[in-house]
Short mmCIF file of C-alpha atoms (C1' of nucleotides) in Angstrom, two decimals:
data_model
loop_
_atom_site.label_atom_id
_atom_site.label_comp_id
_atom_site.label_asym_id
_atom_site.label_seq_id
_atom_site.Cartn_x
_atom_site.Cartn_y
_atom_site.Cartn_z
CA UNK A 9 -5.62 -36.31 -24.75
CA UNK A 10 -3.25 -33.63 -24.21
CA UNK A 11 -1.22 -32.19 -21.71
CA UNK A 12 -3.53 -30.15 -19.22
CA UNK A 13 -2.50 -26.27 -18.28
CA UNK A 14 -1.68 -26.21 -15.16
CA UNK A 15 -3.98 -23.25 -13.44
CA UNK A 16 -1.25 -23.16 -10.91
CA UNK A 17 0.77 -21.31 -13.62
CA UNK A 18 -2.06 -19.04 -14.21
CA UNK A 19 -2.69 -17.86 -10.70
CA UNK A 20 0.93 -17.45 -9.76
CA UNK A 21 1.89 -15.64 -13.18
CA UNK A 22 -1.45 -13.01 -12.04
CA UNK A 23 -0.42 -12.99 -8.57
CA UNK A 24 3.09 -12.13 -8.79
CA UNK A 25 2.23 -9.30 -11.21
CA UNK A 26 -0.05 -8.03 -8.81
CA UNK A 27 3.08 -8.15 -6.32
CA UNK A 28 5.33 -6.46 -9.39
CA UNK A 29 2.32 -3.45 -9.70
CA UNK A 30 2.20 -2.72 -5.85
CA UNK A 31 6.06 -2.61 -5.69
CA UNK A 32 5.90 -0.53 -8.64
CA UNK A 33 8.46 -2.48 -10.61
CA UNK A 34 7.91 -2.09 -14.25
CA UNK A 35 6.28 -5.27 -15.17
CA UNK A 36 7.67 -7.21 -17.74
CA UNK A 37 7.37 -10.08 -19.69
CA UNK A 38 11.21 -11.60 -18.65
CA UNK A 39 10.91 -10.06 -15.44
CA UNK A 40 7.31 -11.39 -14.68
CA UNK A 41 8.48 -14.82 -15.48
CA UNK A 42 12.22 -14.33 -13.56
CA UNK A 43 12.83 -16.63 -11.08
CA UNK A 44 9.35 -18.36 -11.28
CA UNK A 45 10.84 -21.20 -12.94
CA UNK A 46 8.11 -20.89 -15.96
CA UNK A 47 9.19 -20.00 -19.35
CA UNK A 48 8.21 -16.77 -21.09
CA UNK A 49 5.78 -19.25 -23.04
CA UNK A 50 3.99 -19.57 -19.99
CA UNK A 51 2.52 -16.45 -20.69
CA UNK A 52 1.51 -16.66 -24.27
CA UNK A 53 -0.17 -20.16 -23.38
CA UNK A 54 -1.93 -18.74 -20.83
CA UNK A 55 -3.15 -15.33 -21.36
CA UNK A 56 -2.15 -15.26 -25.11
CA UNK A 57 0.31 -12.66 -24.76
CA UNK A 58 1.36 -9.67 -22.41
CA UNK A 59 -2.40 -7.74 -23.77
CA UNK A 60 -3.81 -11.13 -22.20
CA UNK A 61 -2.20 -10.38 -18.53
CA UNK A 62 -3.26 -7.17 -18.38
CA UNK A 63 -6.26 -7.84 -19.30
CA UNK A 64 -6.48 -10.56 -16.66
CA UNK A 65 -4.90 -8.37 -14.03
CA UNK A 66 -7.45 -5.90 -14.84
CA UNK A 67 -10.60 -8.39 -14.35
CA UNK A 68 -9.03 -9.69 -11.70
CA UNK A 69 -9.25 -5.94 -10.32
CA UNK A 70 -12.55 -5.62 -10.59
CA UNK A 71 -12.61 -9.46 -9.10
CA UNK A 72 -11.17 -8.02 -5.89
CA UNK A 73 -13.39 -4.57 -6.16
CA UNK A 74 -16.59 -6.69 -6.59
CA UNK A 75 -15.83 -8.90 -3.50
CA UNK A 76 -14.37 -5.69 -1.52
CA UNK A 77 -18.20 -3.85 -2.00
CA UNK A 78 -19.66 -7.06 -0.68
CA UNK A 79 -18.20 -6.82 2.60
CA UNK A 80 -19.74 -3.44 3.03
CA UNK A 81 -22.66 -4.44 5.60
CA UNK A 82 -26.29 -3.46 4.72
CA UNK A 83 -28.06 -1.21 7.41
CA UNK A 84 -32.13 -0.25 7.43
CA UNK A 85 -30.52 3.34 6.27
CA UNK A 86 -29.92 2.74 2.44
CA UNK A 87 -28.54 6.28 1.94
CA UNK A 88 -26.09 5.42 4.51
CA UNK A 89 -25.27 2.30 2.68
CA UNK A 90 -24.56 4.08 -0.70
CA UNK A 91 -22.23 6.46 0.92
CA UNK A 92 -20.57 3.19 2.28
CA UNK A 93 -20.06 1.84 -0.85
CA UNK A 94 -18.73 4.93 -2.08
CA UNK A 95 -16.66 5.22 0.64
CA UNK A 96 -15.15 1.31 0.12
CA UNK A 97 -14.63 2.28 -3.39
CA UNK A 98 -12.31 5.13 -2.86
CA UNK A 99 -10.80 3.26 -0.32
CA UNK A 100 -10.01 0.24 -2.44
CA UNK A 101 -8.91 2.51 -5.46
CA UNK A 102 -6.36 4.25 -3.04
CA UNK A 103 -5.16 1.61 -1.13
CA UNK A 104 -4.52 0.01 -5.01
CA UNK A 105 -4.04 2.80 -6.62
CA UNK A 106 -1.27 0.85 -9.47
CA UNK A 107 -4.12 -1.93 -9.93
CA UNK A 108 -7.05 0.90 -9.85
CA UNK A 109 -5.04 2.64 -12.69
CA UNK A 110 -4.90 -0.52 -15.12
CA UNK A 111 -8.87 -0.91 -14.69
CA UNK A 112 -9.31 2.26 -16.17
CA UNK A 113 -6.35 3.08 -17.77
CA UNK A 114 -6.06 1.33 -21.25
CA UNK A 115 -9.24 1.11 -23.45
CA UNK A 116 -11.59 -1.12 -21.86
CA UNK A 117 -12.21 -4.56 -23.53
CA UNK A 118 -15.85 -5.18 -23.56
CA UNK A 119 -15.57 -8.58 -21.94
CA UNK A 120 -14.40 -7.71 -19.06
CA UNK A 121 -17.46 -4.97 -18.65
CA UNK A 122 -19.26 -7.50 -17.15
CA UNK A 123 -16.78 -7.47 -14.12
CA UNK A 124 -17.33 -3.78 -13.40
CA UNK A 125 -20.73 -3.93 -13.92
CA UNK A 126 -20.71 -6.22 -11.08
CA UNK A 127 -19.32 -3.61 -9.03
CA UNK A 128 -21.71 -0.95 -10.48
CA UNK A 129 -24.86 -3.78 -9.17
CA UNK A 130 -24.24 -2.71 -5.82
CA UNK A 131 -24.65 0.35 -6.31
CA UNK A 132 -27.91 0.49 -8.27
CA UNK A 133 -29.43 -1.78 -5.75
CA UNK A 134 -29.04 0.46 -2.74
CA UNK A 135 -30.01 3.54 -4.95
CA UNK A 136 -33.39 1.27 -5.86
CA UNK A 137 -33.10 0.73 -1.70
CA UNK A 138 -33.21 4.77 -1.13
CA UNK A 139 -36.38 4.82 -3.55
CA UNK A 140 -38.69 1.76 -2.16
CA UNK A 141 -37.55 3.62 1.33
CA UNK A 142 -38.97 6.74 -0.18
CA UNK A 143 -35.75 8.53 0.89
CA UNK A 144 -35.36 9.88 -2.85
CA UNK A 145 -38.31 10.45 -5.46
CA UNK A 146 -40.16 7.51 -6.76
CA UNK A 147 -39.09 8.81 -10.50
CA UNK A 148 -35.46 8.17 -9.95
CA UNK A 149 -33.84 5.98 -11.65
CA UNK A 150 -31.65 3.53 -9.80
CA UNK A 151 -28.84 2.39 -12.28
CA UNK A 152 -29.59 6.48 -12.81
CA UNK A 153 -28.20 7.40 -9.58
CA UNK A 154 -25.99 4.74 -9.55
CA UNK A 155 -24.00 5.44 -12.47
CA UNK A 156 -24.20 9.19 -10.75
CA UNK A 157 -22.76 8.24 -7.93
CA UNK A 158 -20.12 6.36 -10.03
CA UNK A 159 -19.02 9.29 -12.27
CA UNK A 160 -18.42 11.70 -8.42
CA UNK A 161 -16.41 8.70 -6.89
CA UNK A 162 -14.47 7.51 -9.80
CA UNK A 163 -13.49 11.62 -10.09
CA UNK A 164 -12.58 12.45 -7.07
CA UNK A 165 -10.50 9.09 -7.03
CA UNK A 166 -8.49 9.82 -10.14
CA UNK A 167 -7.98 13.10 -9.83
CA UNK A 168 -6.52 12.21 -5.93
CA UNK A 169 -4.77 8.65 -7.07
CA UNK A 170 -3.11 10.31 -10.22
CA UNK A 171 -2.15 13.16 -8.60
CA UNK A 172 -3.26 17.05 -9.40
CA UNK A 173 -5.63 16.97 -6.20
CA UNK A 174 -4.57 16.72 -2.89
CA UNK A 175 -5.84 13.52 -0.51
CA UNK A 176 -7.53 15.85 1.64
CA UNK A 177 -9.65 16.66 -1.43
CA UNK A 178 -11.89 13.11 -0.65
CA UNK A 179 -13.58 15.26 2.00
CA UNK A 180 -15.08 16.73 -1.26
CA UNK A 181 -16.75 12.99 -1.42
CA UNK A 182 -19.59 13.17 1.08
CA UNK A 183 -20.42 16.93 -0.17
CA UNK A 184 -21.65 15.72 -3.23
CA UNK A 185 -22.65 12.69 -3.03
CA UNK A 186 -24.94 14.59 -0.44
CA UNK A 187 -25.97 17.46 -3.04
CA UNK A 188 -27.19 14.81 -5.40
CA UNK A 189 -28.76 12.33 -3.24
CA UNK A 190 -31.09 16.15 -2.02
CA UNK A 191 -31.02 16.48 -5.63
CA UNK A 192 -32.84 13.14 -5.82
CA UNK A 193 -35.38 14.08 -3.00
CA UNK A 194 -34.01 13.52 0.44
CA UNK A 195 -34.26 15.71 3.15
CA UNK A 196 -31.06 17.59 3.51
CA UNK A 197 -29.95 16.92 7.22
CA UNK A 198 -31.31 13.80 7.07
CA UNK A 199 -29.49 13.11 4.22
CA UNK A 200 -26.48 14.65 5.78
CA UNK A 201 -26.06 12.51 8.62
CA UNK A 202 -26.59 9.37 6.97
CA UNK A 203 -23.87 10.33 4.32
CA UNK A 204 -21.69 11.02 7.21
CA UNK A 205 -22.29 8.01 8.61
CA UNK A 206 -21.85 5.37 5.89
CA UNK A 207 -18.46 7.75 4.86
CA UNK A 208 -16.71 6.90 8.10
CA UNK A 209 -17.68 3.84 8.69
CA UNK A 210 -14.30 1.79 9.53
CA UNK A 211 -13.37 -1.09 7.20
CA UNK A 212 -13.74 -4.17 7.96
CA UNK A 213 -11.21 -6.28 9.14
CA UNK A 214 -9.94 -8.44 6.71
CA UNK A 215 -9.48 -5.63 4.17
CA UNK A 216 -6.51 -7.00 3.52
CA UNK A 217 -7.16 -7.93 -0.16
CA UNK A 218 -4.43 -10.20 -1.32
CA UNK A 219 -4.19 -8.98 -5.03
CA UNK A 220 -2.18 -5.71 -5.26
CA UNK B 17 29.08 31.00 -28.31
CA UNK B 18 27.11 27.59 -28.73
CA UNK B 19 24.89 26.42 -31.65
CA UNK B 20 21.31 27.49 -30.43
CA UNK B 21 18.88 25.13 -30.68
CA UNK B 22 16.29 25.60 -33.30
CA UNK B 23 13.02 26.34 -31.85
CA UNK B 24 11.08 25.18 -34.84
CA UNK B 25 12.26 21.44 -34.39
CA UNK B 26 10.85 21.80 -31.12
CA UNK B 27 7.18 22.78 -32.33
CA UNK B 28 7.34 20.52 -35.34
CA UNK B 29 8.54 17.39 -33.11
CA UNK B 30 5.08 18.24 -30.82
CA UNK B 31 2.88 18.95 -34.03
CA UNK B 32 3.34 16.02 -35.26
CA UNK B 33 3.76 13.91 -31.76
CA UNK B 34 -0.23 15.42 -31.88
CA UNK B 35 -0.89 14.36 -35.18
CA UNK B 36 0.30 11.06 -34.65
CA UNK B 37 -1.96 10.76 -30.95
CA UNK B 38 -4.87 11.76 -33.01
CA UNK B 39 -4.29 9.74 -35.50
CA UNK B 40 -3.75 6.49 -32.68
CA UNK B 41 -0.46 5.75 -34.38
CA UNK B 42 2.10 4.39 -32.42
CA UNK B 43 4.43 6.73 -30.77
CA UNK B 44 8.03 5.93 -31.00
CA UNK B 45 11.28 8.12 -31.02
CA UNK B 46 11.75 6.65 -34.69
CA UNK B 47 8.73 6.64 -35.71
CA UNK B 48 8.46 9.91 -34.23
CA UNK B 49 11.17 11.67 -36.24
CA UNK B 50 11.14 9.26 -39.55
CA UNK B 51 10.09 11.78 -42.67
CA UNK B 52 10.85 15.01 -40.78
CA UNK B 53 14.87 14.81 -41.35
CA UNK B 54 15.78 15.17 -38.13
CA UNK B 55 17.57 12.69 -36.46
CA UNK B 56 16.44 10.88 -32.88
CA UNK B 57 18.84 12.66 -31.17
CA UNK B 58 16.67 16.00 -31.91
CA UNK B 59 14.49 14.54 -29.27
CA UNK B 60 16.91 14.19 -26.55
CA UNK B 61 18.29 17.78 -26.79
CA UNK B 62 15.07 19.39 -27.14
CA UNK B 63 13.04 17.31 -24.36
CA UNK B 64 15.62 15.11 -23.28
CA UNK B 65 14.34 11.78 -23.69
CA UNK B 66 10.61 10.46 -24.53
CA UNK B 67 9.49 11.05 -21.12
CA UNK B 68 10.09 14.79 -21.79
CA UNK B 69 8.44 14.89 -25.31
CA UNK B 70 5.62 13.19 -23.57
CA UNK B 71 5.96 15.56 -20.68
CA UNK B 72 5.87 18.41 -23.54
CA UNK B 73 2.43 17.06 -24.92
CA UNK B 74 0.85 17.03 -21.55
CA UNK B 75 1.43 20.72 -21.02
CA UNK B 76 0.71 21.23 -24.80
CA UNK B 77 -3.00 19.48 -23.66
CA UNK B 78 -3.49 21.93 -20.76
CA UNK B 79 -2.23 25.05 -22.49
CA UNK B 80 -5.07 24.30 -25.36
CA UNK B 81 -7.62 23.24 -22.75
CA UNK B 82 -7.36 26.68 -21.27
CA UNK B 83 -7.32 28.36 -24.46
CA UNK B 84 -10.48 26.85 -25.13
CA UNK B 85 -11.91 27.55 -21.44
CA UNK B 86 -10.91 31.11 -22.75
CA UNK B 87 -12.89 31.37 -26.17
CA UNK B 88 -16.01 30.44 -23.41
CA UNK B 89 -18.24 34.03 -23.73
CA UNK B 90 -19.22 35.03 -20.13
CA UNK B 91 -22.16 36.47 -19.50
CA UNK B 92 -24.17 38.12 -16.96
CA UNK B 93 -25.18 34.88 -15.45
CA UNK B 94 -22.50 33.13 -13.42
CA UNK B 95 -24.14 29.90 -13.06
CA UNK B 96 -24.99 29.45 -16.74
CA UNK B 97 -21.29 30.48 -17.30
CA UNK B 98 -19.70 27.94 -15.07
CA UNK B 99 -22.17 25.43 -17.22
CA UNK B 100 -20.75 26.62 -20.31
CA UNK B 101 -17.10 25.87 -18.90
CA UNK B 102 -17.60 22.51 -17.90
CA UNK B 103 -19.55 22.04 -20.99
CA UNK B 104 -16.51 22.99 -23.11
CA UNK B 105 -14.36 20.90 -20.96
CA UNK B 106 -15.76 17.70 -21.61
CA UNK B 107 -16.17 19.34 -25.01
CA UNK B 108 -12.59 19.91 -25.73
CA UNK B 109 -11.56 16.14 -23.73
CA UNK B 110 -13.72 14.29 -25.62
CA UNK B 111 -12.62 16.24 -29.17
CA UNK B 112 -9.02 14.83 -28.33
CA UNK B 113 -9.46 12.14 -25.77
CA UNK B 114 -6.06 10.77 -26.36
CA UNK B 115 -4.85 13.84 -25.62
CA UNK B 116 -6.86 13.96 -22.74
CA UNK B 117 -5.68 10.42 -21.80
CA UNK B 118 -1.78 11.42 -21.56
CA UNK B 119 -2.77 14.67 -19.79
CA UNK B 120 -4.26 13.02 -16.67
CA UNK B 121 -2.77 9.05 -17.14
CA UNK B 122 1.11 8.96 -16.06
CA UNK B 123 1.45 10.22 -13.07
CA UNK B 124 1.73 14.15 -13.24
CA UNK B 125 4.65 15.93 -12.88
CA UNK B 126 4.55 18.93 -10.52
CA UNK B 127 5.97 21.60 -13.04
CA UNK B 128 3.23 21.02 -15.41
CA UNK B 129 0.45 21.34 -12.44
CA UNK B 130 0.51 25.25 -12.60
CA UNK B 131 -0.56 24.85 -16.30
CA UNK B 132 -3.40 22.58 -14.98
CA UNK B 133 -4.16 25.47 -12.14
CA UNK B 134 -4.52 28.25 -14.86
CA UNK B 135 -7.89 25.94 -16.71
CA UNK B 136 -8.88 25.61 -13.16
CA UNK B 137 -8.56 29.39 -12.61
CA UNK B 138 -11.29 29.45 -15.04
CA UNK B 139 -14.05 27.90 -13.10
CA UNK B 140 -12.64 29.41 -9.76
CA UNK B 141 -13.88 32.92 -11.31
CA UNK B 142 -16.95 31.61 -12.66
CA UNK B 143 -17.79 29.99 -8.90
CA UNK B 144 -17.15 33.39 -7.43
CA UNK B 145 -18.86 35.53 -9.47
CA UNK B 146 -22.18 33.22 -8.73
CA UNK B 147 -21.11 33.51 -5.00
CA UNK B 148 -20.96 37.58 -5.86
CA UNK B 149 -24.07 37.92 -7.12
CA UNK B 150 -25.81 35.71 -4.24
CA UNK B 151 -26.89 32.88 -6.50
CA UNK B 152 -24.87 30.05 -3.98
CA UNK B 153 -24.58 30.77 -0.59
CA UNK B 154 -21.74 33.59 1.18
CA UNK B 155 -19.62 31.09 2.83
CA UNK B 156 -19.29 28.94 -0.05
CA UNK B 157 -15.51 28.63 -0.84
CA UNK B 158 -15.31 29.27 -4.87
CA UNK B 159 -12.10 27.21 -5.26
CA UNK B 160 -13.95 24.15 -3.57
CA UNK B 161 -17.05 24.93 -5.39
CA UNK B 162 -14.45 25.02 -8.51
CA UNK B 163 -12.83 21.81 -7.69
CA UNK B 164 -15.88 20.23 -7.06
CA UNK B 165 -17.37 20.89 -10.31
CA UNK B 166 -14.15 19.82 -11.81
CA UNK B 167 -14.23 16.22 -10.17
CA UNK B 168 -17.94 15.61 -11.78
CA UNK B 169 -16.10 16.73 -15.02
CA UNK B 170 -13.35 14.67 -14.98
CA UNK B 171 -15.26 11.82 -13.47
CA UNK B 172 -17.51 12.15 -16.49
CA UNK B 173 -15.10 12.65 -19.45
CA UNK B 174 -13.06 9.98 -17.52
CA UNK B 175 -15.93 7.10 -17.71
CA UNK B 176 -16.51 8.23 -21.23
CA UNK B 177 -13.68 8.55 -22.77
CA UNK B 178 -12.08 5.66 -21.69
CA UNK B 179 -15.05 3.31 -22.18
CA UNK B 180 -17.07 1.82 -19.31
CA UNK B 181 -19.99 4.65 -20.35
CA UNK B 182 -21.48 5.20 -23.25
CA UNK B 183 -21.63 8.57 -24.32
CA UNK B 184 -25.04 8.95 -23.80
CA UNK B 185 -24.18 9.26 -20.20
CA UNK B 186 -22.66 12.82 -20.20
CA UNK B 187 -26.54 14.08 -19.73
CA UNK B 188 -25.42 13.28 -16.56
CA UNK B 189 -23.33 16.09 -16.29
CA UNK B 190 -26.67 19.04 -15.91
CA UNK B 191 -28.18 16.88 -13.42
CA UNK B 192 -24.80 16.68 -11.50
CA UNK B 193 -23.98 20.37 -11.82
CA UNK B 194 -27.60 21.13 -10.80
CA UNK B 195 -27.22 19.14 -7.79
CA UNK B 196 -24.01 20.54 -6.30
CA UNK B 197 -25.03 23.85 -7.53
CA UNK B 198 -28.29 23.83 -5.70
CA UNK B 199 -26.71 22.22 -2.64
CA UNK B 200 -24.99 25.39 -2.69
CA UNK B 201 -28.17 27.79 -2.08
CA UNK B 202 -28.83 28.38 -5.82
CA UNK B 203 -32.78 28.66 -6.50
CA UNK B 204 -33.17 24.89 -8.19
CA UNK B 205 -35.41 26.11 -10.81
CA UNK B 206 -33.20 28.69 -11.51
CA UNK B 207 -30.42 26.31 -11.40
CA UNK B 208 -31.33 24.31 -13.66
CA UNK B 209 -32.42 26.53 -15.87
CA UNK B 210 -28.75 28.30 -16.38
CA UNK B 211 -26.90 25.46 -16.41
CA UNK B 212 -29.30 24.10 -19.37
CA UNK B 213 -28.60 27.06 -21.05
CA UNK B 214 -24.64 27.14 -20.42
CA UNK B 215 -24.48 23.10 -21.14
CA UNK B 216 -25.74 23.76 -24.95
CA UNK B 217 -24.38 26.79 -25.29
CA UNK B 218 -22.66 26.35 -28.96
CA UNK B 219 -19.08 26.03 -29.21
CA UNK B 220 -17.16 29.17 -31.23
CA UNK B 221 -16.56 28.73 -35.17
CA UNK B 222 -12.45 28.47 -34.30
CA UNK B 223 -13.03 25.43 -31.85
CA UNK B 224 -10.34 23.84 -34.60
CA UNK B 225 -7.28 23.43 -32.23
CA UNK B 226 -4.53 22.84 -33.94
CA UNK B 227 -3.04 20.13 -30.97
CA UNK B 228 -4.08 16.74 -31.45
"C1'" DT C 19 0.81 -52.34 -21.09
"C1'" DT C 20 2.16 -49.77 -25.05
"C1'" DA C 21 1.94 -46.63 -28.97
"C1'" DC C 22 0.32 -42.32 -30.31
"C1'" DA C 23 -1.03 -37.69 -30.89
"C1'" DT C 24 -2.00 -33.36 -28.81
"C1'" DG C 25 -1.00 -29.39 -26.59
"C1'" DG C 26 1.96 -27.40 -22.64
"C1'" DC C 27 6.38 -25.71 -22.12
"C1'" DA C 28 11.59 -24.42 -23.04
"C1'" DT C 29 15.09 -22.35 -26.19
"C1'" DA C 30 16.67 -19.23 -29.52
"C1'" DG C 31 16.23 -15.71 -32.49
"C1'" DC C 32 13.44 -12.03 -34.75
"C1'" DA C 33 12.24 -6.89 -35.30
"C1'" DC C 34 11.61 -3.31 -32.52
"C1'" DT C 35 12.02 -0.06 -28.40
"C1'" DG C 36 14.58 3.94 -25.90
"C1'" DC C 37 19.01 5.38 -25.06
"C1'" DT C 38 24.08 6.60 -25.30
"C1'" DA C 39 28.92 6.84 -27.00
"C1'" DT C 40 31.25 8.95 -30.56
"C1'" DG C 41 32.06 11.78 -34.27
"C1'" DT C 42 30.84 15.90 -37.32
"C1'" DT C 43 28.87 20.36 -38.25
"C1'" DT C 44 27.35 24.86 -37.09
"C1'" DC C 45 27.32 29.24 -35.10
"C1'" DA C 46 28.12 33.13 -31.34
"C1'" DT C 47 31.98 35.05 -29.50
"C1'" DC C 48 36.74 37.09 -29.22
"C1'" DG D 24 39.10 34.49 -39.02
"C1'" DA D 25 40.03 31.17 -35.05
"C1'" DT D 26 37.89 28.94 -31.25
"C1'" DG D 27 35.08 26.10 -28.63
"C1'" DA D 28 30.71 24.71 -27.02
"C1'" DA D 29 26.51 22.97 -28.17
"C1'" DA D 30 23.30 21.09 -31.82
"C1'" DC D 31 22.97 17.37 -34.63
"C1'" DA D 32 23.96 12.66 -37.26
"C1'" DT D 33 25.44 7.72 -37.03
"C1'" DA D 34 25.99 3.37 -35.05
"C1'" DG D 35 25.57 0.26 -31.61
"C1'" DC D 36 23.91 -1.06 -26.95
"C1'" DA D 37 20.65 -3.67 -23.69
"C1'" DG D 38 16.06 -4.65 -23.24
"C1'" DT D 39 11.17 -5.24 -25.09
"C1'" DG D 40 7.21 -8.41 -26.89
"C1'" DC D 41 6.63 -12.02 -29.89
"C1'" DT D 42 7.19 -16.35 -32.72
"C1'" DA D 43 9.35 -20.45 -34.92
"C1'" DT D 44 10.94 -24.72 -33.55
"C1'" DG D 45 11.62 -28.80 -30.89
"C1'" DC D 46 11.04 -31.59 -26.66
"C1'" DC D 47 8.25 -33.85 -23.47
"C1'" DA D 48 4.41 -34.90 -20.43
"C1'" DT D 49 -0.08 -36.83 -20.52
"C1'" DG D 50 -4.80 -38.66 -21.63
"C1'" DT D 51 -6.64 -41.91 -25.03
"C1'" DA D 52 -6.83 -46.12 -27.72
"C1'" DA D 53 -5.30 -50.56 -29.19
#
DNA sequence: TTACATGGCATAGCACTGCTATGTTTCATC
DNA sequence: GATGAAACATAGCAGTGCTATGCCATGTAA
């Protein structure tokens, strides 16, 4: 029987502070709610407070991370796959680099670990890929070499995104991800060239994620 | 002809800043100075505002990360050494992650990057001598080789630290170092074999630093 | 159709933040 | 000593997130 929240609200309150992160204006709770005719109540009713947005913002990150991994075709060459996804990764975390930096940067709530493990499911399926295909040893552990993979791209993206290393230090990227897939079994060139492939493989078209 | 400044308000303002990051107490400039009888203005001629006491406690972080890169015992094994200094990386991050956090989470001001350069100097020796004494290959470049190792680091701590893995995950780190390691013409039983023995080396007695 | 109650939303004010304008004190220099 | 510049203390500023309070829209029930 009573009044209904309007999800409008919600989406618009998320989407302009997305907007607010990318123009890197501080992001506050009078300013968020400036000249969107909502009160600042709006944002305690719907997100409980400004540790609510964030929150939201941040799910909503690995929302657009999640969908932005999908759209990273599947070839018969799985290695060359999980360089792709690597390579999508960095590329969303830099081309968001604001919205990349409040996924990670605040203590992570556990309910919105779900989200990135999500992400992280792409990942341990083309790892399990590279195993059926016999490209890496049958004892290898998928969500193993997944989370591997994970800890060299999520690196070499903070360590470009927040600053000390140089962008030309991604080219660091396929080197490794190459030394550990070896590691795992693969045949050096081989595994080479299909890192080099699914590392330069163009985005698609519609990268154009609206959030950030 | 001026009143100097007194340097020991300086040190005790960053003291306790540390204490008060280690304990996860709020921050604040009154907070900050409440019980130490200086007033808040203290703060803005020593560091000139919060973001220089915070700038203060980044290069505090890096000046005690390389002192404890420096209590690291080289030996007459390169590889096993450049273990032991990524070992005592994540060591000393994960001692005093909120330390760690401010080091690497605003965005990092150029005059405190040479302090960052000087831990890095570190595993830039430690990468050369292995390239010295033919355990990786002649052409490989130690600084990339340094930086390279330092991305798996930082990825690792990162992921850790912060939440997303638990903390059983930094047995990734061997497997990692192995990898890029033996990617890099090292013998991988050999390989493996220092950087087990670097990665457990024990830390020394006086691994109390006084920061944070 | 009408009365009601429930929760969304607006307004105003709270304690707190970092910062600055304005004195007051202190000390190296002449 | 006298001087004057800088260190330091005090008080007040705008802005922060949050909450207490009241109004009002809306789905339900009579």
């Amino acid at each position: 029987m009573p009044r209904p929240k309007d999800p409008a609200v919600r989406t618009q309150l998320i989407e302009r502070a997305a907007v607010m992160l990318r123009e890197r204006e501080p992001i506050t709770l009078r300013s968020l709610v400036a000249g969107t005719g909502v009160s600042t109540m709006a944002v305690y009713t719907h997100f409980g407070g400004m540790d609510g947005l964030w929150r939201a913002l941040r799910q909503e990150g690995f929302t657009r991370l999640g969908a932005r991994l999908r759209t990273v075709a599947l070839s018969e060459d799985p290695v060359q796959d999980l360089a792709a996804l690597a390579a999508a990764y960095l590329d969303s975390a830099l081309t968001h680099p604001d919205l990349y930096r409040v996924m990670f940067d605040a203590s992570v709530d556990l309910e919105d670990l779900p989200a990135a493990d999500a992400g992280l499911e792409h990942l341990v399926r083309a790892a399990g890929r590279s195993r059926d295909a016999g490209r890496v040893r049958a004892d290898v552990d998928p969500l193993e070499l997944a989370v591997q993979s994970w800890v060299v791209g999520h690196g070499l993206v903070s360590l470009v995104a927040t600053g000390p290393l140089p962008r030309a230090a991604l080219d660091h990227g396929p080197v490794l991800l190459t030394a550990l897939l070896t590691a795992c079994g693969d045949d050096p060139q081989r595994c080479r060239a299909s890192v080099e492939r699914g590392w330069h493989r163009p985005a698609p078209d519609d990268e154009r994620t609206p959030i950030a």
